[in-house]
Short mmCIF file of C-alpha atoms in Angstrom, two decimals:
data_model
loop_
_atom_site.label_atom_id
_atom_site.label_comp_id
_atom_site.label_asym_id
_atom_site.label_seq_id
_atom_site.Cartn_x
_atom_site.Cartn_y
_atom_site.Cartn_z
CA MET J 433 -16.52 13.98 -12.74
CA PHE J 434 -15.15 13.97 -9.19
CA LYS J 435 -15.26 11.77 -6.10
CA CYS J 436 -17.50 12.32 -3.12
CA PRO J 437 -15.17 13.07 -0.16
CA ALA J 438 -17.45 11.11 2.17
CA CYS J 439 -18.04 7.82 0.31
CA SER J 440 -15.63 8.07 -2.70
CA ALA J 441 -18.49 7.56 -5.15
CA PRO J 442 -18.01 9.11 -8.60
CA LEU J 443 -20.17 12.21 -9.02
CA GLU J 444 -21.19 14.09 -12.13
CA PHE J 445 -20.99 17.87 -11.84
CA GLN J 446 -24.52 19.30 -11.69
CA GLY J 447 -23.67 22.96 -12.15
CA GLY J 448 -23.58 24.28 -8.59
CA THR J 449 -20.97 25.05 -5.94
CA ILE J 450 -22.61 22.65 -3.46
CA GLN J 451 -24.40 19.49 -4.53
CA LYS J 452 -25.86 16.36 -2.99
CA CYS J 453 -24.16 12.96 -3.38
CA ASP J 454 -26.65 10.50 -4.92
CA PHE J 455 -24.93 7.61 -3.14
CA CYS J 456 -24.49 8.66 0.51
CA GLY J 457 -26.76 11.73 0.56
CA GLY J 458 -23.99 14.03 1.80
CA SER J 459 -23.63 17.70 0.85
CA VAL J 460 -20.39 18.28 -1.05
CA ILE J 461 -18.41 21.38 -2.01
CA VAL J 462 -17.44 20.78 -5.64
CA PRO J 463 -13.67 20.96 -6.38
CA SER J 464 -12.54 24.05 -8.28
CA GLU J 465 -11.00 22.02 -11.12
CA VAL J 466 -14.41 20.72 -12.04
CA PHE J 467 -15.24 24.22 -13.24
CA GLY J 468 -12.36 23.95 -15.71
CA ARG J 469 -9.90 25.95 -13.62
CA ALA J 470 -6.46 25.17 -12.26
CA ALA J 471 -6.05 24.12 -8.64
CA ALA J 472 -7.52 26.77 -6.36
CA ALA J 473 -4.24 27.61 -4.66
CA LYS J 474 -2.57 28.50 -7.97
CA ALA J 475 -5.36 29.77 -10.12
CA SER J 476 -6.23 33.37 -10.83
CA PRO J 477 -9.39 34.62 -9.15
CA PRO J 478 -12.26 32.63 -10.68
CA PRO J 479 -15.32 34.40 -12.00
CA ARG J 480 -18.25 34.13 -9.65
CA GLU J 481 -21.08 31.91 -10.75
CA ALA J 482 -24.68 33.01 -10.27
CA ALA J 483 -25.75 31.50 -6.96
CA PRO J 484 -29.29 30.28 -6.49
CA VAL J 485 -31.60 32.34 -4.35
CA GLY J 486 -32.22 31.19 -0.77
CA PRO J 487 -30.17 29.52 1.99
CA ILE J 488 -28.32 27.16 -0.34
CA GLY J 489 -27.33 30.15 -2.45
CA MET J 490 -26.04 32.00 0.63
CA LEU J 491 -23.80 29.05 1.56
CA ALA J 492 -22.68 28.76 -2.06
CA GLN J 493 -21.74 32.45 -2.05
CA GLY J 494 -19.70 31.85 1.08
CA VAL J 495 -17.84 29.04 -0.64
CA GLU J 496 -17.11 31.30 -3.61
CA ASN J 497 -15.68 33.90 -1.24
CA VAL J 498 -13.44 31.21 0.28
CA ARG J 499 -12.27 30.17 -3.20
CA ARG J 500 -11.49 33.77 -4.10
CA LEU J 501 -9.44 34.27 -0.93
CA ILE J 502 -7.53 31.03 -1.54
CA SER J 503 -6.69 32.11 -5.07
CA GLU J 504 -5.43 35.44 -3.69
CA GLY J 505 -3.18 33.65 -1.20
CA LYS J 506 -5.17 34.86 1.83
CA LYS J 507 -5.40 31.52 3.60
CA LEU J 508 -6.10 32.83 7.11
CA GLU J 509 -8.90 35.03 5.80
CA ALA J 510 -10.30 32.05 3.87
CA ILE J 511 -10.35 29.98 7.05
CA ARG J 512 -12.14 32.78 8.90
CA VAL J 513 -14.82 33.08 6.18
CA PHE J 514 -15.30 29.31 6.08
CA ARG J 515 -15.82 29.29 9.87
CA GLU J 516 -18.35 32.10 9.66
CA THR J 517 -20.19 30.48 6.75
CA PHE J 518 -20.54 27.00 8.25
CA GLY J 519 -20.01 27.75 11.96
CA VAL J 520 -17.35 25.03 12.34
CA SER J 521 -14.30 24.80 14.57
CA LEU J 522 -10.94 26.28 13.62
CA ALA J 523 -9.49 22.82 12.97
CA GLN J 524 -12.42 21.88 10.72
CA ALA J 525 -12.21 25.11 8.78
CA LYS J 526 -8.44 24.78 8.34
CA ALA J 527 -8.77 21.18 7.10
CA ALA J 528 -11.54 22.18 4.67
CA VAL J 529 -9.62 25.14 3.25
CA GLU J 530 -6.49 23.03 2.81
CA ALA J 531 -8.54 20.40 0.98
CA MET J 532 -9.90 23.11 -1.32
CA GLU J 533 -6.33 24.34 -1.88
CA ARG J 534 -5.43 20.85 -3.10
CA GLY J 535 -8.43 20.87 -5.44
CA HIS J 536 -10.40 18.29 -3.46
CA GLY J 537 -14.09 18.22 -2.65
CA VAL J 538 -15.27 18.86 0.92
CA ASN J 539 -18.03 17.03 2.77
CA VAL J 540 -20.02 19.60 4.74
CA SER J 541 -23.06 17.50 5.62
CA ASP J 542 -21.73 16.07 8.89
CA MET J 543 -19.68 18.99 10.23
CA ARG J 544 -20.17 19.75 13.92
CA ALA J 545 -19.00 23.09 15.27
CA LEU J 546 -17.27 22.61 18.63
CA GLY J 547 -15.66 25.24 20.79
CA SER J 548 -12.83 24.70 23.25
CA HIS J 549 -15.25 23.34 25.85
CA GLY J 550 -17.03 20.97 23.44
CA LYS J 551 -20.13 23.13 23.16
CA SER J 552 -21.70 24.00 19.84
CA ARG J 553 -20.70 27.45 18.57
CA MET J 554 -22.61 27.36 15.31
CA PRO J 555 -24.30 30.72 14.66
CA ARG J 556 -28.06 30.73 14.81
CA ARG J 557 -28.25 32.03 11.25
CA VAL J 558 -26.23 29.06 9.95
CA LYS J 559 -28.28 26.64 12.03
CA ALA J 560 -31.44 28.07 10.51
CA LEU J 561 -29.98 27.85 7.01
CA LEU J 562 -28.93 24.23 7.47
CA ALA J 563 -32.34 23.41 8.92
CA VAL J 564 -34.03 24.89 5.86
CA ILE J 565 -31.65 22.97 3.56
CA PHE J 566 -32.46 19.75 5.42
CA VAL J 567 -36.17 20.40 4.99
CA VAL J 568 -35.81 21.25 1.28
CA ILE J 569 -33.55 18.31 0.40
CA PHE J 570 -34.94 15.58 2.64
CA VAL J 571 -38.29 16.37 4.28
CA LEU J 572 -40.22 17.96 1.41
CA PRO J 573 -39.48 15.18 -1.12
CA ILE J 574 -40.69 12.62 1.42
CA ALA J 575 -43.79 14.68 2.21
CA PHE J 576 -44.61 15.16 -1.46
CA SER J 577 -44.18 11.45 -2.07
CA PHE J 578 -47.17 10.86 0.23
CA LEU J 579 -49.47 13.30 -1.57
CA PRO J 580 -50.55 10.80 -4.25
CA MET J 581 -51.43 8.35 -1.47
CA LEU J 582 -53.53 10.96 0.34
CA PHE J 583 -55.14 11.95 -2.93
CA PHE J 584 -55.96 8.31 -3.57
CA LEU J 585 -57.57 7.94 -0.16
CA ILE J 586 -59.68 11.07 0.09
CA VAL J 587 -60.78 12.04 -3.41
CA PRO J 588 -63.66 9.86 -4.63
CA ILE J 589 -65.08 10.26 -8.12
CA ALA J 590 -68.15 8.24 -9.23
CA GLY J 591 -67.62 5.86 -6.33
CA GLU J 592 -63.95 5.20 -7.24
CA THR J 593 -60.71 6.59 -5.89
CA ILE J 594 -58.04 8.16 -8.07
CA SER J 595 -54.35 7.24 -8.01
CA SER J 596 -51.64 9.27 -9.71
CA ARG J 597 -49.87 6.06 -10.72
CA PRO J 598 -52.72 3.55 -11.26
CA ASP J 599 -50.53 1.03 -13.03
CA THR J 600 -47.87 0.84 -10.35
CA GLU J 601 -48.08 -1.71 -7.58
CA LYS J 602 -45.74 -1.23 -4.61
CA VAL J 603 -44.53 -4.46 -3.06
CA GLY J 604 -42.19 -4.77 -0.11
CA PHE J 605 -40.29 -7.61 1.47
CA SER J 606 -38.97 -7.73 5.00
CA SER J 607 -35.37 -7.26 6.09
CA ASP J 608 -34.75 -10.99 5.76
CA GLY J 609 -36.12 -10.87 2.22
CA ARG J 610 -39.23 -13.04 2.65
CA GLU J 611 -42.25 -11.52 0.96
CA SER J 612 -45.62 -12.39 2.36
CA ASP J 613 -47.83 -11.69 -0.66
CA GLY J 614 -46.08 -14.19 -2.94
CA SER J 615 -45.31 -11.78 -5.78
CA VAL J 616 -41.64 -11.51 -4.76
CA GLU J 617 -39.81 -14.69 -3.88
CA GLU J 618 -36.29 -14.68 -2.51
CA LEU J 619 -34.45 -17.69 -3.90
CA LEU J 620 -30.98 -17.09 -2.53
CA ARG J 621 -29.00 -14.74 -0.32
CA PHE J 622 -25.28 -14.86 0.41
CA GLY J 623 -22.34 -12.67 1.38
CA GLY J 624 -22.39 -10.49 4.47
CA LYS J 625 -20.14 -7.91 6.07
CA GLY J 626 -16.46 -8.76 6.21
CA THR J 627 -13.21 -9.18 4.30
CA GLY J 628 -12.98 -12.98 4.24
CA ALA J 629 -13.91 -15.35 1.45
CA GLY J 630 -17.45 -14.64 0.26
CA LYS J 631 -17.79 -11.44 2.32
CA PHE J 632 -18.19 -7.85 1.18
CA THR J 633 -17.94 -4.35 2.60
CA ASP J 634 -19.43 -2.28 -0.24
CA ASN J 635 -20.40 -4.46 -3.23
CA ARG J 636 -22.28 -2.43 -5.85
CA VAL J 637 -21.97 -4.66 -8.93
CA VAL J 638 -23.13 -8.17 -9.80
CA ALA J 639 -23.17 -10.33 -12.94
CA VAL J 640 -24.07 -13.90 -13.85
CA ASP J 641 -22.82 -16.00 -16.79
CA ALA J 642 -24.55 -18.74 -18.79
CA ALA J 643 -23.14 -21.47 -16.53
CA GLY J 644 -24.73 -19.83 -13.49
CA LYS J 645 -21.53 -18.47 -11.96
CA ILE J 646 -22.10 -15.24 -10.04
CA TYR J 647 -19.58 -12.41 -9.88
CA SER J 648 -19.63 -9.51 -7.44
CA ALA J 649 -17.10 -6.99 -6.16
CA ASP J 650 -16.69 -4.17 -3.70
CA TYR J 651 -16.71 -0.67 -5.14
CA THR J 652 -13.03 -0.16 -4.32
CA GLY J 653 -10.09 -2.51 -3.74
CA GLY J 654 -10.19 -4.46 -7.01
CA ARG J 655 -11.20 -7.83 -5.50
CA ILE J 656 -13.56 -9.83 -7.73
CA GLN J 657 -15.30 -12.77 -6.03
CA VAL J 658 -16.76 -15.76 -7.88
CA PHE J 659 -19.62 -17.97 -6.61
CA ASP J 660 -21.43 -21.00 -7.98
CA ALA J 661 -25.15 -20.99 -8.80
CA GLU J 662 -25.97 -21.82 -5.16
CA GLY J 663 -23.98 -18.90 -3.78
CA ASN J 664 -21.02 -20.98 -2.60
CA PHE J 665 -17.68 -19.20 -2.79
CA LEU J 666 -15.42 -20.57 -5.55
CA THR J 667 -12.50 -18.22 -5.91
CA GLN J 668 -11.39 -14.61 -6.03
CA TRP J 669 -8.94 -12.55 -8.05
CA ASN J 670 -7.63 -9.03 -7.93
CA VAL J 671 -7.35 -6.35 -10.60
CA ALA J 672 -4.10 -4.44 -10.25
CA GLY J 673 -4.34 -0.66 -10.35
CA LEU J 674 -8.13 -0.62 -10.12
CA THR J 675 -9.25 2.38 -8.08
CA SER J 676 -13.00 1.80 -8.30
CA ILE J 677 -15.46 -0.24 -10.36
CA SER J 678 -18.08 1.63 -12.33
CA ASP J 679 -19.74 -1.50 -13.73
CA LEU J 680 -19.25 -5.21 -14.27
CA ALA J 681 -20.74 -7.63 -16.82
CA ALA J 682 -20.27 -11.31 -17.68
CA GLY J 683 -20.36 -12.94 -21.10
CA ARG J 684 -21.97 -16.29 -21.70
CA ASP J 685 -18.51 -17.90 -21.87
CA GLY J 686 -17.49 -16.58 -18.44
CA THR J 687 -15.48 -13.60 -19.68
CA VAL J 688 -15.84 -10.72 -17.22
CA TYR J 689 -15.83 -7.10 -18.39
CA ILE J 690 -15.02 -4.30 -15.95
CA ALA J 691 -15.53 -0.58 -16.53
CA ASP J 692 -13.52 1.90 -14.51
CA GLY J 693 -12.54 5.54 -14.95
CA ARG J 694 -10.02 4.79 -17.69
CA GLY J 695 -11.77 2.28 -19.92
CA VAL J 696 -13.04 -1.30 -20.10
CA ARG J 697 -11.01 -4.45 -19.56
CA SER J 698 -11.88 -8.12 -20.05
CA PHE J 699 -10.73 -10.99 -17.83
CA ASN J 700 -10.98 -14.75 -17.61
CA GLY J 701 -13.76 -15.03 -15.07
CA HIS J 702 -12.20 -17.97 -13.20
CA THR J 703 -8.49 -17.11 -13.17
CA GLY J 704 -8.63 -13.33 -13.40
CA LYS J 705 -6.15 -13.24 -16.27
CA GLU J 706 -6.52 -9.97 -18.18
CA LEU J 707 -7.43 -10.59 -21.82
CA ARG J 708 -8.12 -7.30 -23.58
CA SER J 709 -8.61 -3.61 -22.83
CA ILE J 710 -9.92 -0.46 -24.44
CA LYS J 711 -9.32 3.12 -23.32
CA LEU J 712 -12.41 5.31 -23.12
CA SER J 713 -13.35 8.54 -21.40
CA THR J 714 -14.95 7.71 -18.04
CA PRO J 715 -17.16 4.75 -19.07
CA ARG J 716 -20.03 4.35 -16.61
CA GLY J 717 -21.70 1.16 -17.82
CA VAL J 718 -20.92 -2.07 -19.66
CA HIS J 719 -23.31 -4.79 -20.91
CA VAL J 720 -22.94 -8.02 -22.87
CA GLY J 721 -25.74 -8.39 -25.42
CA ALA J 722 -27.37 -11.64 -26.49
CA ASP J 723 -25.41 -11.28 -29.75
CA GLY J 724 -22.14 -11.41 -27.79
CA ARG J 725 -21.25 -7.80 -28.52
CA ILE J 726 -20.18 -5.43 -25.76
CA TYR J 727 -22.17 -2.23 -25.22
CA ILE J 728 -20.47 0.57 -23.30
CA ALA J 729 -21.97 3.78 -21.90
CA ALA J 730 -18.96 6.01 -22.48
CA ARG J 731 -20.11 9.30 -21.00
CA ASN J 732 -21.40 11.21 -24.03
CA SER J 733 -21.39 8.31 -26.47
CA ILE J 734 -22.37 4.66 -26.73
CA VAL J 735 -19.60 2.37 -27.97
CA ILE J 736 -20.28 -1.11 -29.38
CA THR J 737 -17.40 -3.60 -29.62
CA ASP J 738 -16.90 -7.28 -30.36
CA LYS J 739 -16.05 -9.70 -27.53
CA ASP J 740 -12.37 -8.76 -27.89
CA LEU J 741 -13.20 -5.06 -27.30
CA LYS J 742 -12.52 -4.03 -30.89
CA ILE J 743 -14.78 -1.10 -31.75
CA GLN J 744 -17.52 -1.85 -34.27
CA LYS J 745 -19.60 1.28 -33.83
CA ASP J 746 -19.24 4.55 -31.93
CA LEU J 747 -22.48 6.45 -31.45
CA ASN J 748 -20.61 9.64 -30.60
CA LYS J 749 -23.67 11.88 -30.98
CA ALA J 750 -25.93 9.71 -28.82
CA ALA J 751 -25.95 12.08 -25.84
CA GLU J 752 -26.65 15.07 -28.07
CA ASP J 753 -29.49 13.23 -29.82
CA ALA J 754 -31.04 12.22 -26.48
CA SER J 755 -30.50 15.65 -24.85
CA ALA J 756 -28.45 13.96 -22.14
CA ARG J 757 -26.45 16.96 -20.94
CA LEU J 758 -24.38 14.93 -18.45
CA GLY J 759 -24.13 11.85 -20.64
CA PHE J 760 -25.15 8.28 -19.87
CA GLU J 761 -24.90 6.06 -16.85
CA LYS J 762 -25.56 2.30 -16.94
CA ILE J 763 -26.65 0.50 -20.11
CA ALA J 764 -28.63 -2.61 -21.13
CA VAL J 765 -29.83 -4.21 -24.37
CA ASP J 766 -33.01 -6.23 -24.97
CA GLY J 767 -33.35 -9.33 -27.12
CA ASN J 768 -34.25 -7.27 -30.18
CA GLY J 769 -31.08 -5.23 -29.89
CA ASN J 770 -32.74 -2.06 -28.60
CA ILE J 771 -30.33 -0.13 -26.39
CA TYR J 772 -31.43 1.44 -23.10
CA ALA J 773 -29.47 3.73 -20.81
CA PHE J 774 -30.40 6.17 -18.09
CA VAL J 775 -29.25 9.71 -17.59
CA ARG J 776 -28.59 11.77 -14.49
CA PRO J 777 -29.65 13.85 -12.72
CA GLU J 778 -33.12 13.34 -14.21
CA GLY J 779 -33.11 9.52 -14.02
CA ASP J 780 -34.84 9.30 -17.41
CA LEU J 781 -34.49 6.27 -19.67
CA VAL J 782 -33.31 6.78 -23.24
CA LYS J 783 -33.88 4.22 -25.98
CA PHE J 784 -31.95 3.64 -29.21
CA SER J 785 -32.58 1.15 -32.02
CA ARG J 786 -30.12 -1.64 -32.74
CA GLU J 787 -28.73 0.58 -35.52
CA GLY J 788 -28.09 3.35 -33.00
CA LYS J 789 -30.95 5.67 -33.94
CA PHE J 790 -32.42 7.61 -31.04
CA LEU J 791 -36.04 6.52 -30.51
CA THR J 792 -37.42 8.05 -27.34
CA ARG J 793 -36.78 9.40 -23.87
CA ILE J 794 -38.89 7.99 -21.04
CA LYS J 795 -39.54 9.86 -17.78
CA THR J 796 -39.31 7.41 -14.87
CA ASP J 797 -39.63 9.57 -11.72
CA VAL J 798 -36.75 7.50 -10.30
CA ARG J 799 -34.59 10.05 -8.52
CA SER J 800 -31.22 8.25 -8.25
CA PRO J 801 -31.09 5.08 -10.38
CA GLN J 802 -28.04 2.90 -9.80
CA ASP J 803 -28.24 0.16 -12.43
CA ILE J 804 -30.41 -1.22 -15.22
CA ALA J 805 -31.28 -4.73 -16.46
CA ILE J 806 -33.80 -6.23 -18.89
CA ASP J 807 -35.57 -9.56 -18.42
CA PRO J 808 -36.35 -12.12 -21.18
CA SER J 809 -39.82 -10.55 -21.64
CA GLY J 810 -38.34 -7.11 -22.35
CA ASN J 811 -39.27 -5.56 -19.00
CA ILE J 812 -36.84 -2.99 -17.61
CA TYR J 813 -35.55 -3.01 -14.02
CA LEU J 814 -33.99 0.04 -12.34
CA THR J 815 -32.39 -0.16 -8.90
CA ASN J 816 -32.74 2.90 -6.70
CA VAL J 817 -31.01 1.85 -3.43
CA SER J 818 -34.24 1.42 -1.43
CA THR J 819 -36.40 0.19 -4.31
CA ILE J 820 -36.36 -1.76 -7.56
CA HIS J 821 -38.62 -0.25 -10.22
CA VAL J 822 -40.03 -2.34 -13.05
CA PHE J 823 -41.26 -0.92 -16.39
CA ASN J 824 -42.36 -2.52 -19.61
CA GLY J 825 -40.40 -1.88 -22.80
CA ASP J 826 -42.35 1.31 -23.47
CA GLY J 827 -41.65 2.72 -20.02
CA LYS J 828 -45.03 1.96 -18.43
CA PRO J 829 -44.57 1.36 -14.65
CA LEU J 830 -45.41 -2.21 -13.63
CA LYS J 831 -44.21 -2.70 -10.07
CA THR J 832 -42.05 -1.16 -7.35
CA ILE J 833 -40.29 -3.54 -4.95
CA LYS J 834 -39.03 -2.28 -1.62
CA THR J 835 -35.51 -3.37 -0.77
CA ASN J 836 -32.47 -2.06 1.05
CA GLN J 837 -29.10 -0.91 -0.36
CA ALA J 838 -29.80 -2.26 -3.87
CA PHE J 839 -27.17 -1.16 -6.37
CA GLY J 840 -26.08 -3.53 -9.17
CA ILE J 841 -28.58 -5.82 -10.94
CA ASP J 842 -28.41 -8.61 -13.53
CA ILE J 843 -30.98 -11.08 -14.92
CA ASN J 844 -30.33 -14.57 -16.28
CA ASP J 845 -32.05 -16.39 -19.14
CA LYS J 846 -34.74 -17.75 -16.80
CA GLY J 847 -35.69 -14.27 -15.61
CA ASP J 848 -34.17 -14.70 -12.16
CA ILE J 849 -32.96 -11.38 -10.74
CA PHE J 850 -29.59 -10.96 -9.06
CA ALA J 851 -29.08 -7.78 -7.04
CA ALA J 852 -26.03 -6.46 -5.22
CA VAL J 853 -27.76 -5.50 -1.97
CA ARG J 854 -24.66 -4.48 -0.07
CA PRO J 855 -23.08 -6.26 1.67
CA GLU J 856 -24.89 -9.24 0.15
CA VAL J 857 -26.11 -10.67 -3.15
CA VAL J 858 -29.79 -11.59 -3.42
CA LYS J 859 -31.51 -13.74 -6.03
CA LEU J 860 -35.21 -12.93 -6.57
CA ARG J 861 -38.09 -14.06 -8.70
CA ILE J 862 -40.81 -11.48 -9.28
CA ASP J 863 -44.34 -12.21 -10.48
CA LEU J 864 -45.47 -9.26 -12.62
CA GLU J 865 -48.95 -10.62 -13.31
#
């Protein structure tokens, strides 16, 4: 795992030299250490990986050449090759090479090549390559997403039209959250951009306890804010040494559980006093079940603890059983104790029994899920930044709700939905009938 140099989001290595950030959409040069090597400036020449065919592969090959030159101590040559590969200025190339020397990732999606007079000096070949990459990564997926709609409109059979997803209804609500068709009702919205009490800059997690208190926090900074059931600010507390928050959950008694890169910690939800902690390898999700136990998506395993974070069960072969090559992301548990998690980069749901037996893997067609929650009826909700997808317990699509910047999600006992729609928190009620 490594951080995106543009937005600091945690990224799972997907096997290539250059990959797309699922959070900000930027193109990132993967740090050398992720490949299991020492820092690029000190390492012996790394073996070249097989680059994919096409423009992305050509840029990846250029990056590999830069890495090789860095490892050989030929910094000036590395800068020259980086400039030729990406068509950037000398200062940009120097900064990028020095970042690679330190073993950091490099954001190449927003580079602008400027000469001494401010005019673009990007080679035509690189411009063409970047244009093709833009089309492949951004335009084609959007175009293909409209094909089912066109198919639905123009292909009649026996007097009826055919839809590729007949059981999915897409519902949108406007920027102020008010839905006109009545199936999505916004009950509450609070927060907003800022650093003062009740304000956020990048909140990606949200949780609600049995008393109705709502907890949300920015991705970095370690400030946890507490609100009453009406969205009024109550208090805030800070977690010392917290670099970023992977997930947040609240117990019925108001205990707050926070997952970060080093493990899971529990806190008194009102005072912020740390109660317990457990060290785990890069946990990505934490959930409090109806039975009071804590369920943790710990990369390649699922760990179940009591409320004091004492391990009761470690499903250390869960990822292998579910063929989750990059492990698990967020996690949720239904009322029957069935465990659900999603895996990247596929976005598939995996389901385990309450005893930890792997049951099934469900294809969702959700490209970049951010969080998962389950309502009292057993329906599954996946946030996907611009949408919230709803499935029944067997993975059948029920509804897709349009939203904006939706990351974290939690659901209370009444079925009300709380979403961290940065920089705000929104409370929704959705009619699935």
